[in-house]
Amino acid sequence: MRMTVIENGEGYVECRVDVGGKISNRKGVNTPTIVTPISPLTKKDREDLEFIKTLDVDWVALSFVQKPGDIVEMKELIGEVPLKVMAKLEKPSAVTEYLKDIVALCDGIMVARGDL
């Protein structure tokens, strides 16, 4: 599905549907030009990370990194476990506004250039 925002305000957004379709469960929202004020870590991601910390794993990756705080949040959840962090950059703001800071916080970077 693809929509274009026509108008927005306090508590609402009006969109035009450009490409329609059926929305099924567990789908996310991609807003390419906006840094959203939500964590890229879902409840399930947090639960999975707790389990991963008990395994002999070297790396963990985080998708939809928008800003350095996303990596900081993940590292806080990892705690003292020696896991390397890979950031997957899928939003223009991660590359144009925050790239140096995100790179400084991570052990590796993946760029989803098709999304950019």
The first five atom37 places (N, CA, C, CB, O) and aatype in JSON, in Angstrom:
{
  "aatype": [12, 1, 12, 16, 19, 9, 6, 2, 7, 6, 7, 18, 19, 6, 4, 1, 19, 3, 19, 7, 7, 11, 9, 15, 2, 1, 11, 7, 19, 2, 16, 14, 16, 9, 19, 16, 14, 9, 15, 14, 10, 16, 11, 11, 3, 1, 6, 3, 10, 6, 13, 9, 11, 16, 10, 3, 19, 3, 17, 19, 0, 10, 15, 13, 19, 5, 11, 14, 7, 3, 9, 19, 6, 12, 11, 6, 10, 9, 7, 6, 19, 14, 10, 11, 19, 12, 0, 11, 10, 6, 11, 14, 15, 0, 19, 16, 6, 18, 10, 11, 3, 9, 19, 0, 10, 4, 3, 7, 9, 12, 19, 0, 1, 7, 3, 10],
  "atom_mask": [
    [1, 1, 1, 1, 1],
    [1, 1, 1, 1, 1],
    [1, 1, 1, 1, 1],
    [1, 1, 1, 1, 1],
    [1, 1, 1, 1, 1],
    [1, 1, 1, 1, 1],
    [1, 1, 1, 1, 1],
    [1, 1, 1, 1, 1],
    [1, 1, 1, 0, 1],
    [1, 1, 1, 1, 1],
    [1, 1, 1, 0, 1],
    [1, 1, 1, 1, 1],
    [1, 1, 1, 1, 1],
    [1, 1, 1, 1, 1],
    [1, 1, 1, 1, 1],
    [1, 1, 1, 1, 1],
    [1, 1, 1, 1, 1],
    [1, 1, 1, 1, 1],
    [1, 1, 1, 1, 1],
    [1, 1, 1, 0, 1],
    [1, 1, 1, 0, 1],
    [1, 1, 1, 1, 1],
    [1, 1, 1, 1, 1],
    [1, 1, 1, 1, 1],
    [1, 1, 1, 1, 1],
    [1, 1, 1, 1, 1],
    [1, 1, 1, 1, 1],
    [1, 1, 1, 0, 1],
    [1, 1, 1, 1, 1],
    [1, 1, 1, 1, 1],
    [1, 1, 1, 1, 1],
    [1, 1, 1, 1, 1],
    [1, 1, 1, 1, 1],
    [1, 1, 1, 1, 1],
    [1, 1, 1, 1, 1],
    [1, 1, 1, 1, 1],
    [1, 1, 1, 1, 1],
    [1, 1, 1, 1, 1],
    [1, 1, 1, 1, 1],
    [1, 1, 1, 1, 1],
    [1, 1, 1, 1, 1],
    [1, 1, 1, 1, 1],
    [1, 1, 1, 1, 1],
    [1, 1, 1, 1, 1],
    [1, 1, 1, 1, 1],
    [1, 1, 1, 1, 1],
    [1, 1, 1, 1, 1],
    [1, 1, 1, 1, 1],
    [1, 1, 1, 1, 1],
    [1, 1, 1, 1, 1],
    [1, 1, 1, 1, 1],
    [1, 1, 1, 1, 1],
    [1, 1, 1, 1, 1],
    [1, 1, 1, 1, 1],
    [1, 1, 1, 1, 1],
    [1, 1, 1, 1, 1],
    [1, 1, 1, 1, 1],
    [1, 1, 1, 1, 1],
    [1, 1, 1, 1, 1],
    [1, 1, 1, 1, 1],
    [1, 1, 1, 1, 1],
    [1, 1, 1, 1, 1],
    [1, 1, 1, 1, 1],
    [1, 1, 1, 1, 1],
    [1, 1, 1, 1, 1],
    [1, 1, 1, 1, 1],
    [1, 1, 1, 1, 1],
    [1, 1, 1, 1, 1],
    [1, 1, 1, 0, 1],
    [1, 1, 1, 1, 1],
    [1, 1, 1, 1, 1],
    [1, 1, 1, 1, 1],
    [1, 1, 1, 1, 1],
    [1, 1, 1, 1, 1],
    [1, 1, 1, 1, 1],
    [1, 1, 1, 1, 1],
    [1, 1, 1, 1, 1],
    [1, 1, 1, 1, 1],
    [1, 1, 1, 0, 1],
    [1, 1, 1, 1, 1],
    [1, 1, 1, 1, 1],
    [1, 1, 1, 1, 1],
    [1, 1, 1, 1, 1],
    [1, 1, 1, 1, 1],
    [1, 1, 1, 1, 1],
    [1, 1, 1, 1, 1],
    [1, 1, 1, 1, 1],
    [1, 1, 1, 1, 1],
    [1, 1, 1, 1, 1],
    [1, 1, 1, 1, 1],
    [1, 1, 1, 1, 1],
    [1, 1, 1, 1, 1],
    [1, 1, 1, 1, 1],
    [1, 1, 1, 1, 1],
    [1, 1, 1, 1, 1],
    [1, 1, 1, 1, 1],
    [1, 1, 1, 1, 1],
    [1, 1, 1, 1, 1],
    [1, 1, 1, 1, 1],
    [1, 1, 1, 1, 1],
    [1, 1, 1, 1, 1],
    [1, 1, 1, 1, 1],
    [1, 1, 1, 1, 1],
    [1, 1, 1, 1, 1],
    [1, 1, 1, 1, 1],
    [1, 1, 1, 1, 1],
    [1, 1, 1, 1, 1],
    [1, 1, 1, 0, 1],
    [1, 1, 1, 1, 1],
    [1, 1, 1, 1, 1],
    [1, 1, 1, 1, 1],
    [1, 1, 1, 1, 1],
    [1, 1, 1, 1, 1],
    [1, 1, 1, 0, 1],
    [1, 1, 1, 1, 1],
    [1, 1, 1, 1, 1]
  ],
  "atom_positions": [
    [[0.84, -1.18, 0.0], [0.0, 0.0, 0.0], [0.88, 1.24, 0.0], [-0.95, 0.0, 1.2], [1.98, 1.25, 0.56]],
    [[0.38, 2.26, -0.63], [1.08, 3.54, -0.6], [0.05, 4.64, -0.49], [1.97, 3.73, -1.88], [-0.95, 4.67, -1.21]],
    [[0.32, 5.57, 0.45], [-0.58, 6.69, 0.65], [0.21, 7.98, 0.66], [-1.39, 6.54, 1.95], [1.4, 7.99, 0.99]],
    [[-0.45, 9.05, 0.31], [0.14, 10.38, 0.37], [-0.66, 11.2, 1.36], [0.17, 11.06, -1.05], [-1.89, 11.25, 1.3]],
    [[0.04, 11.85, 2.27], [-0.62, 12.7, 3.27], [-1.14, 13.95, 2.6], [0.35, 13.06, 4.43], [-0.39, 14.67, 1.93]],
    [[-2.41, 14.2, 2.78], [-3.07, 15.38, 2.23], [-3.1, 16.49, 3.27], [-4.5, 15.04, 1.75], [-2.86, 17.66, 2.98]],
    [[-3.41, 16.09, 4.5], [-3.55, 17.07, 5.59], [-3.32, 16.33, 6.9], [-4.96, 17.77, 5.56], [-3.65, 15.15, 7.03]],
    [[-2.75, 17.04, 7.87], [-2.61, 16.45, 9.21], [-2.73, 17.53, 10.26], [-1.25, 15.71, 9.34], [-2.57, 18.72, 10.0]],
    [[-3.02, 17.08, 11.45], [-3.17, 18.0, 12.57], [-3.13, 17.24, 13.87], [0.0, 0.0, 0.0], [-2.75, 16.07, 13.9]],
    [[-3.51, 17.88, 14.92], [-3.49, 17.27, 16.26], [-4.4, 16.05, 16.3], [-3.92, 18.3, 17.33], [-5.62, 16.18, 16.3]],
    [[-3.8, 14.87, 16.35], [-4.58, 13.64, 16.5], [-5.18, 13.06, 15.23], [0.0, 0.0, 0.0], [-5.98, 12.13, 15.31]],
    [[-4.82, 13.61, 14.05], [-5.4, 13.03, 12.83], [-4.44, 13.2, 11.65], [-6.77, 13.68, 12.5], [-3.54, 14.04, 11.66]],
    [[-4.67, 12.37, 10.65], [-3.97, 12.5, 9.38], [-4.94, 12.08, 8.28], [-2.64, 11.64, 9.35], [-5.61, 11.05, 8.4]],
    [[-5.02, 12.86, 7.22], [-5.87, 12.53, 6.08], [-4.96, 12.17, 4.92], [-6.83, 13.72, 5.72], [-4.06, 12.93, 4.57]],
    [[-5.2, 11.0, 4.31], [-4.35, 10.51, 3.23], [-5.16, 10.2, 1.98], [-3.6, 9.27, 3.68], [-6.36, 9.94, 2.03]],
    [[-4.46, 10.24, 0.87], [-4.99, 9.75, -0.4], [-4.33, 8.39, -0.64], [-4.71, 10.77, -1.59], [-3.12, 8.27, -0.53]],
    [[-5.12, 7.38, -0.97], [-4.59, 6.06, -1.26], [-4.09, 6.04, -2.7], [-5.66, 4.94, -1.01], [-4.89, 6.18, -3.63]],
    [[-2.78, 5.88, -2.88], [-2.18, 5.85, -4.21], [-2.14, 4.42, -4.77], [-0.77, 6.44, -4.17], [-2.39, 4.19, -5.95]],
    [[-1.83, 3.47, -3.91], [-1.82, 2.05, -4.27], [-2.55, 1.33, -3.16], [-0.34, 1.49, -4.47], [-2.07, 1.25, -2.03]],
    [[-3.71, 0.8, -3.47], [-4.54, 0.14, -2.46], [-4.15, -1.31, -2.26], [0.0, 0.0, 0.0], [-3.31, -1.86, -2.97]],
    [[-4.79, -1.92, -1.29], [-4.55, -3.32, -1.0], [-5.06, -3.68, 0.38], [0.0, 0.0, 0.0], [-5.57, -2.83, 1.11]],
    [[-4.92, -4.93, 0.72], [-5.35, -5.43, 2.02], [-4.18, -5.36, 3.0], [-5.89, -6.89, 1.9], [-3.07, -5.78, 2.68]],
    [[-4.44, -4.84, 4.18], [-3.43, -4.77, 5.22], [-3.66, -5.95, 6.16], [-3.49, -3.4, 6.0], [-4.74, -6.1, 6.74]],
    [[-2.64, -6.77, 6.31], [-2.76, -7.92, 7.21], [-2.09, -7.61, 8.55], [-2.12, -9.18, 6.58], [-1.56, -6.52, 8.75]],
    [[-2.13, -8.55, 9.44], [-1.56, -8.38, 10.78], [-0.05, -8.14, 10.73], [-1.86, -9.61, 11.64], [0.63, -8.54, 9.78]],
    [[0.45, -7.5, 11.76], [1.87, -7.33, 12.01], [2.6, -6.56, 10.91], [2.52, -8.67, 12.17], [3.74, -6.88, 10.58]],
    [[1.96, -5.56, 10.35], [2.58, -4.72, 9.34], [3.01, -3.4, 9.97], [1.62, -4.48, 8.16], [2.34, -2.88, 10.86]],
    [[4.12, -2.89, 9.5], [4.63, -1.63, 10.01], [4.27, -0.48, 9.08], [0.0, 0.0, 0.0], [3.6, -0.65, 8.06]],
    [[4.73, 0.69, 9.46], [4.5, 1.89, 8.67], [5.85, 2.48, 8.31], [3.61, 2.93, 9.45], [6.71, 2.63, 9.18]],
    [[6.04, 2.8, 7.06], [7.28, 3.42, 6.62], [6.99, 4.86, 6.21], [7.92, 2.63, 5.45], [6.2, 5.11, 5.31]],
    [[7.63, 5.77, 6.89], [7.5, 7.19, 6.57], [8.9, 7.67, 6.16], [6.92, 8.03, 7.8], [9.66, 8.16, 7.0]],
    [[9.24, 7.55, 4.89], [10.62, 7.78, 4.45], [11.21, 9.14, 4.8], [10.67, 7.61, 2.99], [12.41, 9.23, 5.08]],
    [[10.41, 10.18, 4.81], [10.98, 11.52, 5.01], [10.79, 12.06, 6.43], [10.36, 12.48, 4.04], [11.14, 13.2, 6.7]],
    [[10.24, 11.25, 7.32], [9.96, 11.71, 8.69], [10.64, 10.8, 9.7], [8.43, 11.77, 8.94], [10.56, 9.57, 9.58]],
    [[11.3, 11.39, 10.69], [11.84, 10.62, 11.8], [10.7, 10.45, 12.8], [13.1, 11.32, 12.46], [10.24, 11.43, 13.39]],
    [[10.25, 9.22, 12.98], [9.13, 8.98, 13.87], [9.6, 8.92, 15.33], [8.4, 7.68, 13.49], [10.71, 8.49, 15.6]],
    [[8.76, 9.35, 16.25], [9.15, 9.38, 17.67], [8.9, 8.04, 18.37], [8.38, 10.48, 18.39], [8.6, 8.01, 19.56]],
    [[9.03, 6.94, 17.64], [8.81, 5.62, 18.24], [10.07, 4.79, 18.11], [7.61, 4.89, 17.57], [10.89, 5.01, 17.22]],
    [[10.22, 3.86, 19.01], [11.37, 2.97, 19.0], [11.26, 1.96, 17.86], [11.5, 2.24, 20.34], [10.16, 1.49, 17.56]],
    [[12.39, 1.62, 17.22], [12.33, 0.56, 16.22], [12.25, -0.82, 16.87], [13.55, 0.63, 15.32], [12.02, -1.81, 16.18]],
    [[12.42, -0.88, 18.18], [12.35, -2.15, 18.91], [10.93, -2.43, 19.36], [13.3, -2.13, 20.12], [10.38, -1.7, 20.18]],
    [[10.33, -3.48, 18.82], [8.99, -3.88, 19.23], [9.06, -4.69, 20.52], [8.3, -4.7, 18.11], [10.15, -5.05, 20.97]],
    [[7.92, -4.97, 21.09], [7.86, -5.81, 22.29], [8.49, -7.17, 22.0], [6.4, -5.99, 22.77], [9.24, -7.7, 22.82]],
    [[8.19, -7.73, 20.83], [8.76, -9.03, 20.46], [10.28, -8.94, 20.28], [8.12, -9.55, 19.16], [11.0, -9.85, 20.67]],
    [[10.77, -7.84, 19.69], [12.21, -7.64, 19.56], [12.89, -7.67, 20.93], [12.51, -6.32, 18.85], [13.94, -8.28, 21.09]],
    [[12.27, -7.02, 21.88], [12.84, -6.97, 23.24], [12.87, -8.36, 23.87], [12.03, -6.0, 24.13], [13.84, -8.74, 24.52]],
    [[11.79, -9.11, 23.68], [11.74, -10.47, 24.2], [12.78, -11.35, 23.51], [10.33, -11.08, 24.02], [13.47, -12.12, 24.17]],
    [[12.89, -11.22, 22.19], [13.88, -12.0, 21.44], [15.3, -11.65, 21.87], [13.71, -11.75, 19.94], [16.15, -12.53, 21.97]],
    [[15.55, -10.38, 22.13], [16.89, -9.96, 22.55], [17.25, -10.57, 23.9], [16.96, -8.43, 22.63], [18.39, -10.97, 24.11]],
    [[16.29, -10.64, 24.8], [16.56, -11.28, 26.1], [16.95, -12.74, 25.9], [15.33, -11.19, 27.02], [17.86, -13.24, 26.57]],
    [[16.27, -13.44, 24.99], [16.61, -14.83, 24.69], [17.98, -14.93, 24.02], [15.53, -15.46, 23.79], [18.78, -15.79, 24.37]],
    [[18.24, -14.06, 23.05], [19.51, -14.07, 22.32], [20.68, -13.88, 23.28], [19.53, -12.97, 21.25], [21.75, -14.46, 23.07]],
    [[20.49, -13.09, 24.31], [21.56, -12.83, 25.27], [21.99, -14.1, 26.02], [21.11, -11.78, 26.27], [23.07, -14.15, 26.59]],
    [[21.14, -15.12, 26.01], [21.48, -16.38, 26.7], [22.21, -17.36, 25.76], [20.2, -17.04, 27.25], [22.67, -18.41, 26.21]],
    [[22.33, -17.02, 24.5], [22.94, -17.89, 23.5], [24.38, -17.49, 23.23], [22.13, -17.87, 22.21], [24.83, -16.42, 23.65]],
    [[25.09, -18.34, 22.52], [26.46, -18.04, 22.11], [26.41, -17.36, 20.74], [27.33, -19.35, 22.07], [26.76, -17.96, 19.72]],
    [[25.98, -16.11, 20.73], [25.79, -15.34, 19.51], [26.77, -14.17, 19.52], [24.32, -14.83, 19.37], [27.02, -13.57, 20.56]],
    [[27.32, -13.86, 18.35], [28.29, -12.78, 18.26], [27.69, -11.44, 17.86], [29.36, -13.14, 17.28], [28.14, -10.39, 18.32]],
    [[26.66, -11.47, 16.99], [26.1, -10.26, 16.42], [24.6, -10.19, 16.61], [26.44, -10.17, 14.94], [23.92, -11.22, 16.69]],
    [[24.09, -8.99, 16.68], [22.65, -8.73, 16.65], [22.45, -7.5, 15.77], [22.06, -8.52, 18.12], [23.25, -6.56, 15.8]],
    [[21.37, -7.51, 14.99], [21.12, -6.39, 14.07], [19.8, -5.7, 14.43], [21.08, -6.88, 12.61], [18.87, -6.32, 14.93]],
    [[19.76, -4.41, 14.16], [18.56, -3.62, 14.38], [18.16, -2.96, 13.07], [18.77, -2.57, 15.49], [18.93, -2.19, 12.49]],
    [[16.95, -3.25, 12.62], [16.42, -2.64, 11.39], [15.72, -1.32, 11.69], [15.44, -3.61, 10.7], [15.35, -1.04, 12.83]],
    [[15.56, -0.53, 10.67], [14.85, 0.75, 10.73], [15.47, 1.74, 11.71], [13.4, 0.53, 11.1], [14.76, 2.49, 12.37]],
    [[16.8, 1.72, 11.81], [17.5, 2.7, 12.65], [17.3, 4.06, 12.02], [19.03, 2.35, 12.81], [17.6, 4.27, 10.84]],
    [[16.81, 5.0, 12.83], [16.56, 6.36, 12.34], [17.55, 7.36, 12.89], [15.15, 6.79, 12.69], [17.9, 8.34, 12.23]],
    [[18.01, 7.1, 14.12], [18.82, 8.09, 14.82], [19.73, 7.37, 15.83], [17.92, 9.14, 15.55], [19.48, 6.2, 16.14]],
    [[20.76, 8.04, 16.33], [21.69, 7.4, 17.26], [21.01, 6.83, 18.51], [22.74, 8.39, 17.67], [21.44, 5.81, 19.04]],
    [[19.97, 7.48, 18.97], [19.27, 7.01, 20.17], [18.71, 5.6, 20.02], [0.0, 0.0, 0.0], [18.54, 4.9, 21.02]],
    [[18.41, 5.19, 18.8], [17.92, 3.83, 18.57], [18.99, 2.81, 18.94], [17.48, 3.65, 17.1], [18.69, 1.77, 19.54]],
    [[20.24, 3.1, 18.58], [21.35, 2.2, 18.9], [21.65, 2.25, 20.39], [22.6, 2.57, 18.09], [21.93, 1.22, 21.01]],
    [[21.6, 3.43, 20.97], [21.82, 3.57, 22.41], [20.8, 2.73, 23.18], [21.73, 5.06, 22.84], [21.15, 2.04, 24.13]],
    [[19.54, 2.8, 22.76], [18.48, 2.02, 23.42], [18.78, 0.53, 23.33], [17.1, 2.32, 22.78], [18.63, -0.19, 24.32]],
    [[19.2, 0.06, 22.17], [19.5, -1.36, 22.02], [20.68, -1.76, 22.88], [19.79, -1.68, 20.56], [20.65, -2.82, 23.52]],
    [[21.71, -0.94, 22.91], [22.89, -1.26, 23.73], [22.55, -1.29, 25.21], [24.01, -0.25, 23.47], [23.11, -2.09, 25.96]],
    [[21.64, -0.43, 25.64], [21.2, -0.46, 27.04], [20.5, -1.79, 27.35], [20.25, 0.72, 27.34], [20.68, -2.35, 28.43]],
    [[19.71, -2.28, 26.41], [19.02, -3.57, 26.6], [20.01, -4.73, 26.57], [17.95, -3.77, 25.51], [19.82, -5.72, 27.27]],
    [[21.06, -4.62, 25.77], [22.08, -5.67, 25.7], [22.87, -5.73, 27.01], [23.04, -5.42, 24.51], [23.22, -6.81, 27.48]],
    [[23.13, -4.57, 27.58], [23.87, -4.53, 28.84], [25.31, -4.97, 28.67], [0.0, 0.0, 0.0], [25.99, -4.55, 27.74]],
    [[25.78, -5.83, 29.58], [27.17, -6.26, 29.59], [27.47, -7.45, 28.69], [27.57, -6.59, 30.99], [28.61, -7.88, 28.61]],
    [[26.46, -7.99, 28.02], [26.66, -9.13, 27.13], [27.5, -8.67, 25.93], [25.28, -9.73, 26.65], [27.2, -7.65, 25.31]],
    [[28.58, -9.42, 25.59], [29.48, -8.99, 24.5], [28.92, -9.26, 23.1], [30.82, -9.68, 24.64], [29.43, -10.1, 22.37]],
    [[27.87, -8.54, 22.74], [27.26, -8.66, 21.42], [27.69, -7.48, 20.56], [25.71, -8.74, 21.52], [27.68, -6.33, 21.01]],
    [[28.05, -7.76, 19.32], [28.33, -6.69, 18.37], [26.99, -6.26, 17.76], [29.35, -7.14, 17.26], [26.1, -7.08, 17.57]],
    [[26.88, -4.97, 17.44], [25.62, -4.41, 16.94], [25.77, -3.96, 15.49], [25.17, -3.23, 17.82], [26.67, -3.21, 15.13]],
    [[24.85, -4.46, 14.66], [24.76, -4.08, 13.25], [23.51, -3.2, 13.1], [24.69, -5.35, 12.3], [22.42, -3.58, 13.53]],
    [[23.67, -2.05, 12.48], [22.53, -1.16, 12.23], [22.13, -1.27, 10.77], [22.87, 0.3, 12.59], [22.98, -1.2, 9.88]],
    [[20.84, -1.45, 10.51], [20.33, -1.47, 9.14], [19.67, -0.12, 8.88], [19.32, -2.66, 8.91], [18.67, 0.24, 9.51]],
    [[20.23, 0.62, 7.94], [19.74, 1.96, 7.64], [18.79, 1.88, 6.46], [20.91, 2.93, 7.34], [19.17, 1.49, 5.36]],
    [[17.55, 2.27, 6.7], [16.5, 2.18, 5.69], [15.77, 3.5, 5.49], [15.51, 1.11, 6.07], [14.85, 3.59, 4.68]],
    [[16.2, 4.52, 6.22], [15.53, 5.82, 6.12], [16.56, 6.89, 5.75], [14.82, 6.18, 7.45], [17.68, 6.88, 6.25]],
    [[16.17, 7.8, 4.87], [17.11, 8.84, 4.45], [17.72, 9.63, 5.61], [16.41, 9.8, 3.51], [18.89, 9.98, 5.56]],
    [[16.95, 9.91, 6.64], [17.46, 10.7, 7.77], [18.64, 10.03, 8.45], [16.36, 10.95, 8.78], [19.54, 10.71, 8.94]],
    [[18.65, 8.71, 8.49], [19.76, 7.99, 9.12], [21.06, 8.25, 8.37], [19.48, 6.49, 9.16], [22.13, 8.31, 8.98]],
    [[20.97, 8.41, 7.06], [22.15, 8.64, 6.23], [22.49, 10.12, 6.14], [21.94, 8.06, 4.84], [23.66, 10.49, 6.26]],
    [[21.5, 10.96, 5.93], [21.78, 12.38, 5.68], [22.01, 13.19, 6.96], [20.64, 12.98, 4.92], [22.75, 14.17, 6.94]],
    [[21.38, 12.79, 8.06], [21.47, 13.6, 9.27], [22.32, 12.97, 10.38], [20.1, 13.86, 9.8], [22.97, 13.68, 11.15]],
    [[22.33, 11.64, 10.46], [22.9, 11.0, 11.65], [23.97, 9.95, 11.36], [21.82, 10.37, 12.42], [24.36, 9.22, 12.27]],
    [[24.44, 9.85, 10.13], [25.32, 8.75, 9.75], [26.57, 8.66, 10.62], [25.73, 8.91, 8.31], [26.87, 7.58, 11.13]],
    [[27.29, 9.75, 10.8], [28.54, 9.71, 11.59], [28.29, 9.23, 13.01], [29.19, 11.1, 11.61], [29.06, 8.44, 13.54]],
    [[27.22, 9.71, 13.63], [26.92, 9.32, 15.01], [26.5, 7.86, 15.1], [25.84, 10.21, 15.59], [26.88, 7.16, 16.04]],
    [[25.71, 7.39, 14.14], [25.28, 5.99, 14.13], [26.49, 5.08, 13.92], [24.21, 5.74, 13.04], [26.64, 4.07, 14.6]],
    [[27.35, 5.43, 12.97], [28.56, 4.64, 12.7], [29.43, 4.55, 13.95], [29.36, 5.24, 11.53], [29.97, 3.49, 14.25]],
    [[29.56, 5.64, 14.67], [30.4, 5.66, 15.88], [29.85, 4.72, 16.96], [30.49, 7.08, 16.43], [30.62, 4.23, 17.78]],
    [[28.56, 4.47, 16.96], [27.95, 3.64, 18.0], [27.87, 2.16, 17.64], [26.57, 4.14, 18.29], [27.64, 1.33, 18.51]],
    [[28.07, 1.82, 16.37], [27.85, 0.45, 15.89], [29.15, -0.25, 15.55], [26.96, 0.45, 14.67], [30.21, 0.37, 15.43]],
    [[29.03, -1.56, 15.41], [30.16, -2.37, 14.96], [30.06, -2.67, 13.47], [30.22, -3.68, 15.75], [31.03, -3.12, 12.86]],
    [[28.9, -2.41, 12.88], [28.69, -2.64, 11.46], [27.45, -1.92, 10.98], [0.0, 0.0, 0.0], [26.55, -1.61, 11.76]],
    [[27.41, -1.66, 9.67], [26.28, -0.95, 9.06], [25.84, -1.7, 7.82], [26.67, 0.53, 8.71], [26.67, -2.15, 7.02]],
    [[24.53, -1.85, 7.65], [23.93, -2.33, 6.39], [23.09, -1.18, 5.86], [23.06, -3.65, 6.6], [22.39, -0.51, 6.63]],
    [[23.15, -0.95, 4.56], [22.35, 0.11, 3.96], [21.36, -0.53, 2.99], [23.27, 1.17, 3.24], [21.75, -1.21, 2.04]],
    [[20.09, -0.29, 3.24], [19.03, -0.79, 2.36], [18.79, 0.27, 1.3], [17.7, -1.11, 3.15], [17.82, 1.03, 1.38]],
    [[19.67, 0.32, 0.34], [19.65, 1.43, -0.63], [18.38, 1.5, -1.45], [20.82, 1.32, -1.55], [18.04, 2.57, -1.95]],
    [[17.67, 0.38, -1.61], [16.42, 0.4, -2.35], [15.35, 1.22, -1.66], [0.0, 0.0, 0.0], [14.46, 1.76, -2.31]],
    [[15.44, 1.32, -0.32], [14.48, 2.1, 0.46], [14.84, 3.58, 0.5], [14.39, 1.55, 1.87], [14.01, 4.41, 0.86]],
    [[16.05, 3.9, 0.14], [16.5, 5.28, 0.23], [16.21, 6.02, -1.06], [17.99, 5.35, 0.56], [16.51, 7.21, -1.18]]
  ]
}
